[in-house]
Each structure stands twice: as C-alpha cells, then as structure tokens.
PDB file of C-alpha atoms in Angstrom:
ATOM      1  CA  MET J 617       1.592 -15.770  30.828  1.00 47.00           C
ATOM      2  CA  ALA J 618       2.590 -12.106  31.017  1.00 52.00           C
ATOM      3  CA  PRO J 619       1.018  -9.991  28.231  1.00 54.00           C
ATOM      4  CA  GLU J 620       4.414  -8.703  27.080  1.00 65.00           C
ATOM      5  CA  ARG J 621       5.548 -12.300  26.450  1.00 87.00           C
ATOM      6  CA  LEU J 622       2.492 -13.533  24.541  1.00 92.00           C
ATOM      7  CA  THR J 623       4.092 -13.246  21.108  1.00 96.00           C
ATOM      8  CA  SER J 624       7.242 -15.024  22.296  1.00 95.00           C
ATOM      9  CA  GLN J 625       5.102 -17.846  23.676  1.00 96.00           C
ATOM     10  CA  VAL J 626       3.200 -18.135  20.378  1.00 97.00           C
ATOM     11  CA  VAL J 627       6.414 -18.188  18.339  1.00 98.00           C
ATOM     12  CA  GLY J 628       7.888 -20.870  20.615  1.00 98.00           C
ATOM     13  CA  ARG J 629       4.802 -23.083  20.331  1.00 97.00           C
ATOM     14  CA  ASN J 630       4.717 -22.671  16.553  1.00 98.00           C
ATOM     15  CA  ILE J 631       8.404 -23.532  16.196  1.00 98.00           C
ATOM     16  CA  ALA J 632       7.901 -26.657  18.310  1.00 98.00           C
ATOM     17  CA  ARG J 633       4.814 -27.654  16.299  1.00 98.00           C
ATOM     18  CA  LEU J 634       6.437 -27.118  12.900  1.00 98.00           C
ATOM     19  CA  ARG J 635       9.632 -28.838  13.971  1.00 98.00           C
ATOM     20  CA  ALA J 636       7.646 -31.864  15.182  1.00 98.00           C
ATOM     21  CA  GLU J 637       5.529 -31.955  12.000  1.00 97.00           C
ATOM     22  CA  SER J 638       8.666 -32.035   9.871  1.00 97.00           C
ATOM     23  CA  ASN J 639      10.541 -34.465  12.160  1.00 98.00           C
ATOM     24  CA  THR J 640      13.335 -31.901  12.516  1.00 97.00           C
ATOM     25  CA  THR J 641      15.556 -32.124  15.585  1.00 98.00           C
ATOM     26  CA  MET J 642      16.630 -29.037  17.486  1.00 98.00           C
ATOM     27  CA  ARG J 643      20.188 -29.601  16.259  1.00 98.00           C
ATOM     28  CA  GLU J 644      19.019 -29.808  12.638  1.00 98.00           C
ATOM     29  CA  LEU J 645      16.993 -26.621  13.016  1.00 98.00           C
ATOM     30  CA  ALA J 646      19.936 -24.867  14.687  1.00 97.00           C
ATOM     31  CA  ALA J 647      22.145 -25.894  11.745  1.00 97.00           C
ATOM     32  CA  GLY J 648      19.519 -24.642   9.283  1.00 95.00           C
ATOM     33  CA  VAL J 649      19.301 -21.299  11.063  1.00 96.00           C
ATOM     34  CA  ALA J 650      23.101 -21.022  11.079  1.00 94.00           C
ATOM     35  CA  GLU J 651      23.067 -21.602   7.307  1.00 91.00           C
ATOM     36  CA  GLN J 652      20.832 -18.537   7.081  1.00 86.00           C
ATOM     37  CA  GLY J 653      23.568 -16.509   8.777  1.00 90.00           C
ATOM     38  CA  VAL J 654      22.366 -16.351  12.374  1.00 94.00           C
ATOM     39  CA  PRO J 655      24.107 -18.670  14.846  1.00 94.00           C
ATOM     40  CA  MET J 656      21.691 -20.395  17.212  1.00 94.00           C
ATOM     41  CA  SER J 657      22.243 -23.404  19.424  1.00 96.00           C
ATOM     42  CA  ALA J 658      19.918 -26.346  19.968  1.00 97.00           C
ATOM     43  CA  SER J 659      19.597 -25.258  23.605  1.00 97.00           C
ATOM     44  CA  GLY J 660      18.623 -21.778  22.400  1.00 96.00           C
ATOM     45  CA  ILE J 661      15.843 -23.318  20.328  1.00 97.00           C
ATOM     46  CA  ALA J 662      14.744 -25.360  23.347  1.00 98.00           C
ATOM     47  CA  ASP J 663      14.599 -22.161  25.417  1.00 97.00           C
ATOM     48  CA  ILE J 664      12.481 -20.449  22.732  1.00 97.00           C
ATOM     49  CA  GLU J 665      10.101 -23.405  22.471  1.00 97.00           C
ATOM     50  CA  GLN J 666       9.733 -23.524  26.267  1.00 95.00           C
ATOM     51  CA  GLY J 667       9.090 -19.787  26.478  1.00 91.00           C
ATOM     52  CA  LYS J 668      12.265 -19.103  28.461  1.00 92.00           C
ATOM     53  CA  ARG J 669      13.470 -16.598  25.865  1.00 93.00           C
ATOM     54  CA  GLY J 670      12.147 -14.739  22.849  1.00 93.00           C
ATOM     55  CA  VAL J 671      13.540 -14.297  19.368  1.00 94.00           C
ATOM     56  CA  ASN J 672      14.674 -11.134  17.665  1.00 95.00           C
ATOM     57  CA  VAL J 673      13.458 -10.323  14.160  1.00 96.00           C
ATOM     58  CA  ASP J 674      16.608 -11.695  12.508  1.00 96.00           C
ATOM     59  CA  GLN J 675      16.190 -14.996  14.315  1.00 96.00           C
ATOM     60  CA  LEU J 676      12.477 -15.048  13.477  1.00 97.00           C
ATOM     61  CA  THR J 677      13.072 -14.731   9.750  1.00 96.00           C
ATOM     62  CA  CYS J 678      15.952 -17.222   9.756  1.00 96.00           C
ATOM     63  CA  VAL J 679      13.965 -19.807  11.728  1.00 97.00           C
ATOM     64  CA  ALA J 680      11.016 -19.340   9.359  1.00 97.00           C
ATOM     65  CA  ALA J 681      13.303 -19.806   6.333  1.00 96.00           C
ATOM     66  CA  ALA J 682      14.915 -22.887   7.878  1.00 96.00           C
ATOM     67  CA  LEU J 683      11.465 -24.382   8.552  1.00 97.00           C
ATOM     68  CA  GLY J 684      10.260 -23.464   5.066  1.00 97.00           C
ATOM     69  CA  VAL J 685       7.433 -21.187   6.203  1.00 98.00           C
ATOM     70  CA  SER J 686       6.590 -17.487   6.234  1.00 98.00           C
ATOM     71  CA  PRO J 687       7.422 -15.473   9.365  1.00 98.00           C
ATOM     72  CA  ILE J 688       3.661 -14.907   9.718  1.00 98.00           C
ATOM     73  CA  THR J 689       3.307 -18.656  10.299  1.00 98.00           C
ATOM     74  CA  LEU J 690       5.477 -18.327  13.408  1.00 98.00           C
ATOM     75  CA  LEU J 691       3.606 -15.246  14.628  1.00 98.00           C
ATOM     76  CA  MET J 692       0.038 -16.505  14.190  1.00 98.00           C
ATOM     77  CA  PRO J 693      -1.543 -17.897  17.365  1.00 97.00           C
ATOM     78  CA  LEU J 694      -3.436 -21.097  16.576  1.00 96.00           C
ATOM     79  CA  PRO J 695      -6.515 -21.922  18.653  1.00 94.00           C
ATOM     80  CA  ASP J 696      -6.306 -25.338  20.308  1.00 90.00           C
ATOM     81  CA  ASP J 697      -9.493 -26.486  18.589  1.00 93.00           C
ATOM     82  CA  GLY J 698      -8.607 -24.951  15.207  1.00 92.00           C
ATOM     83  CA  ASN J 699     -11.722 -22.752  15.315  1.00 96.00           C
ATOM     84  CA  PRO J 700     -11.054 -19.490  13.402  1.00 96.00           C
ATOM     85  CA  ASP J 701     -13.654 -17.763  15.606  1.00 97.00           C
ATOM     86  CA  ALA J 702     -11.794 -18.673  18.810  1.00 97.00           C
ATOM     87  CA  THR J 703     -10.167 -15.819  20.701  1.00 96.00           C
ATOM     88  CA  VAL J 704      -6.387 -15.366  20.449  1.00 97.00           C
ATOM     89  CA  MET J 705      -4.002 -12.624  21.509  1.00 96.00           C
ATOM     90  CA  LEU J 706      -0.472 -11.354  20.855  1.00 96.00           C
ATOM     91  CA  SER J 707       1.604  -8.847  22.801  1.00 94.00           C
ATOM     92  CA  GLY J 708       0.136  -5.372  22.358  1.00 93.00           C
ATOM     93  CA  THR J 709      -3.228  -6.552  21.049  1.00 95.00           C
ATOM     94  CA  SER J 710      -6.609  -7.055  22.590  1.00 93.00           C
ATOM     95  CA  PRO J 711      -8.267 -10.470  22.385  1.00 95.00           C
ATOM     96  CA  GLU J 712      -9.329 -11.058  18.759  1.00 96.00           C
ATOM     97  CA  THR J 713     -10.740 -13.924  16.760  1.00 96.00           C
ATOM     98  CA  ALA J 714      -8.048 -16.024  15.084  1.00 97.00           C
ATOM     99  CA  ARG J 715      -9.573 -14.996  11.742  1.00 97.00           C
ATOM    100  CA  ASP J 716      -9.212 -11.263  12.553  1.00 96.00           C
ATOM    101  CA  MET J 717      -5.669 -11.749  13.895  1.00 97.00           C
ATOM    102  CA  ASP J 718      -4.681 -13.507  10.670  1.00 97.00           C
ATOM    103  CA  LEU J 719      -6.120 -10.669   8.556  1.00 96.00           C
ATOM    104  CA  TRP J 720      -4.226  -8.127  10.671  1.00 96.00           C
ATOM    105  CA  LEU J 721      -0.928 -10.012  10.426  1.00 97.00           C
ATOM    106  CA  ARG J 722      -1.359 -10.179   6.650  1.00 96.00           C
ATOM    107  CA  GLY J 723      -2.003  -6.412   6.497  1.00 94.00           C
ATOM    108  CA  SER J 724      -5.493  -6.950   5.115  1.00 93.00           C
ATOM    109  CA  ARG J 725      -7.521  -5.450   7.954  1.00 93.00           C
ATOM    110  CA  SER J 726      -6.947  -3.353  11.041  1.00 94.00           C
ATOM    111  CA  LEU J 727      -7.766  -4.769  14.446  1.00 92.00           C
ATOM    112  CA  THR J 728     -10.011  -1.734  14.869  1.00 91.00           C
ATOM    113  CA  ALA J 729     -11.702  -2.118  11.463  1.00 88.00           C
ATOM    114  CA  TYR J 730     -15.124  -2.033  13.106  1.00 86.00           C
ATOM    115  CA  LEU J 731     -14.426   1.608  14.065  1.00 89.00           C
ATOM    116  CA  MET J 732     -13.226   2.680  10.598  1.00 91.00           C
ATOM    117  CA  ASP J 733     -14.935   3.908   7.484  1.00 93.00           C
ATOM    118  CA  ASP J 734     -13.826   2.775   4.014  1.00 93.00           C
ATOM    119  CA  TRP J 735     -11.320   5.638   3.675  1.00 95.00           C
ATOM    120  CA  GLU J 736      -9.616   4.754   6.956  1.00 94.00           C
ATOM    121  CA  LEU J 737      -9.569   1.034   6.071  1.00 92.00           C
ATOM    122  CA  GLU J 738      -7.863   1.791   2.764  1.00 93.00           C
ATOM    123  CA  GLY J 739      -5.364   4.011   4.611  1.00 93.00           C
ATOM    124  CA  PHE J 740      -4.546   1.105   6.923  1.00 93.00           C
ATOM    125  CA  ARG J 741      -3.997  -1.255   3.982  1.00 93.00           C
ATOM    126  CA  ARG J 742      -1.689   1.251   2.306  1.00 93.00           C
ATOM    127  CA  ARG J 743       0.379   1.765   5.462  1.00 94.00           C
ATOM    128  CA  ALA J 744       0.499  -1.970   6.204  1.00 94.00           C
ATOM    129  CA  ASN J 745       1.559  -3.163   2.743  1.00 94.00           C
ATOM    130  CA  PRO J 746       4.383  -2.381   0.317  1.00 94.00           C
ATOM    131  CA  PRO J 747       3.492   0.336  -2.214  1.00 92.00           C
ATOM    132  CA  TRP J 748       3.754  -1.981  -5.206  1.00 91.00           C
ATOM    133  CA  THR J 749       0.779  -3.953  -3.873  1.00 88.00           C
ATOM    134  CA  TRP J 750      -1.568  -0.987  -4.198  1.00 83.00           C
ATOM    135  CA  LYS J 751       0.056   1.635  -6.455  1.00 82.00           C
ATOM    136  CA  LYS J 752      -0.953   1.614 -10.088  1.00 76.00           C
ATOM    137  CA  GLN J 753       2.023   0.589 -12.227  1.00 65.00           C
ATOM    138  CA  VAL J 754       2.756   3.155 -14.923  1.00 60.00           C
ATOM    139  CA  GLU J 755       4.418   1.735 -18.025  1.00 61.00           C
ATOM    140  CA  GLY J 756       8.147   2.480 -18.009  1.00 60.00           C
ATOM    141  CA  ASP J 757       8.112   3.563 -14.353  1.00 58.00           C
ATOM    142  CA  SER J 758      10.303   1.154 -12.366  1.00 59.00           C
ATOM    143  CA  ASP J 759       9.158   2.355  -8.926  1.00 55.00           C
ATOM    144  CA  GLY J 760       5.461   1.812  -9.554  1.00 48.00           C
ATOM    145  CA  GLY J 761       4.556   5.491  -9.209  1.00 48.00           C
TER     146      GLY J 761
END
C-alpha cells in the first residue's frame, strides 16, 4: 500500500467494519450520507471500502454522522489483534503504537512528544484543540478570553 494512500485505506476498512457491525447496506449508508447533504452512491462506498478511492473531508464527516460515530473513529487504524501497543501508520506519519496514534488524533499528545519538554507539549495541545478547551473562562466573557 502506497504511503500516501494509508489513511484512505484505513478509512475504507473502518467504514466496512462499522457498516458490517451495524448491518447497514451500502445503499442504506449512501442514503444516510445523502441525508447529510453530500450525494454518494453505493458504488462509491464500495470503491472507498476497497481502497479504490479516498474520501474528502466533507464525505468523511457525513459518513461518520450517518454511521453514528466520530470522524476520528474512521481515521483511527485498528491493529488486527486489538493490541494498543501494536504499530500502526497513517499517511504522513511514522509508524506509531495504536495508543500513541489515538492520542495524536485526539489532540492530546504530539507524535514527537518524546522530543518535547512540558512547555512544547502544552503548546501542541493548545494548537491542536479549540481554545475553549484550554482557555480560562472569564465570567461574562462569551469568547472564553
């Protein structure tokens, strides 16, 4: 699998897995995605699941909503044996443990955390997360600042 297609492959496998777990047909998923405002055919879903094509971010969020999961669920590579210490990889990343990849996708820890001091780690968390998750809320201030 080409490194630039790793994330597309992961998303396709996760869609297929979640669809099977929920006994959802490709046509039903396509209809659910269309209800979210993004037309997609059953054959398009088949192509995504088989790794013949990727998804854009609009399709990713609509498919996640139609499946009732977070977009992170579609992006997270799952090790075959379910071991969180198994090595996984996405496009643009180096091989990481599934646990570290999950923390990175959630914006909790950088993939290079082992090279960072506490100040740099906090900077990563602030860049990776919406301001309201780390800014102190001041009474009467609607923007959290």
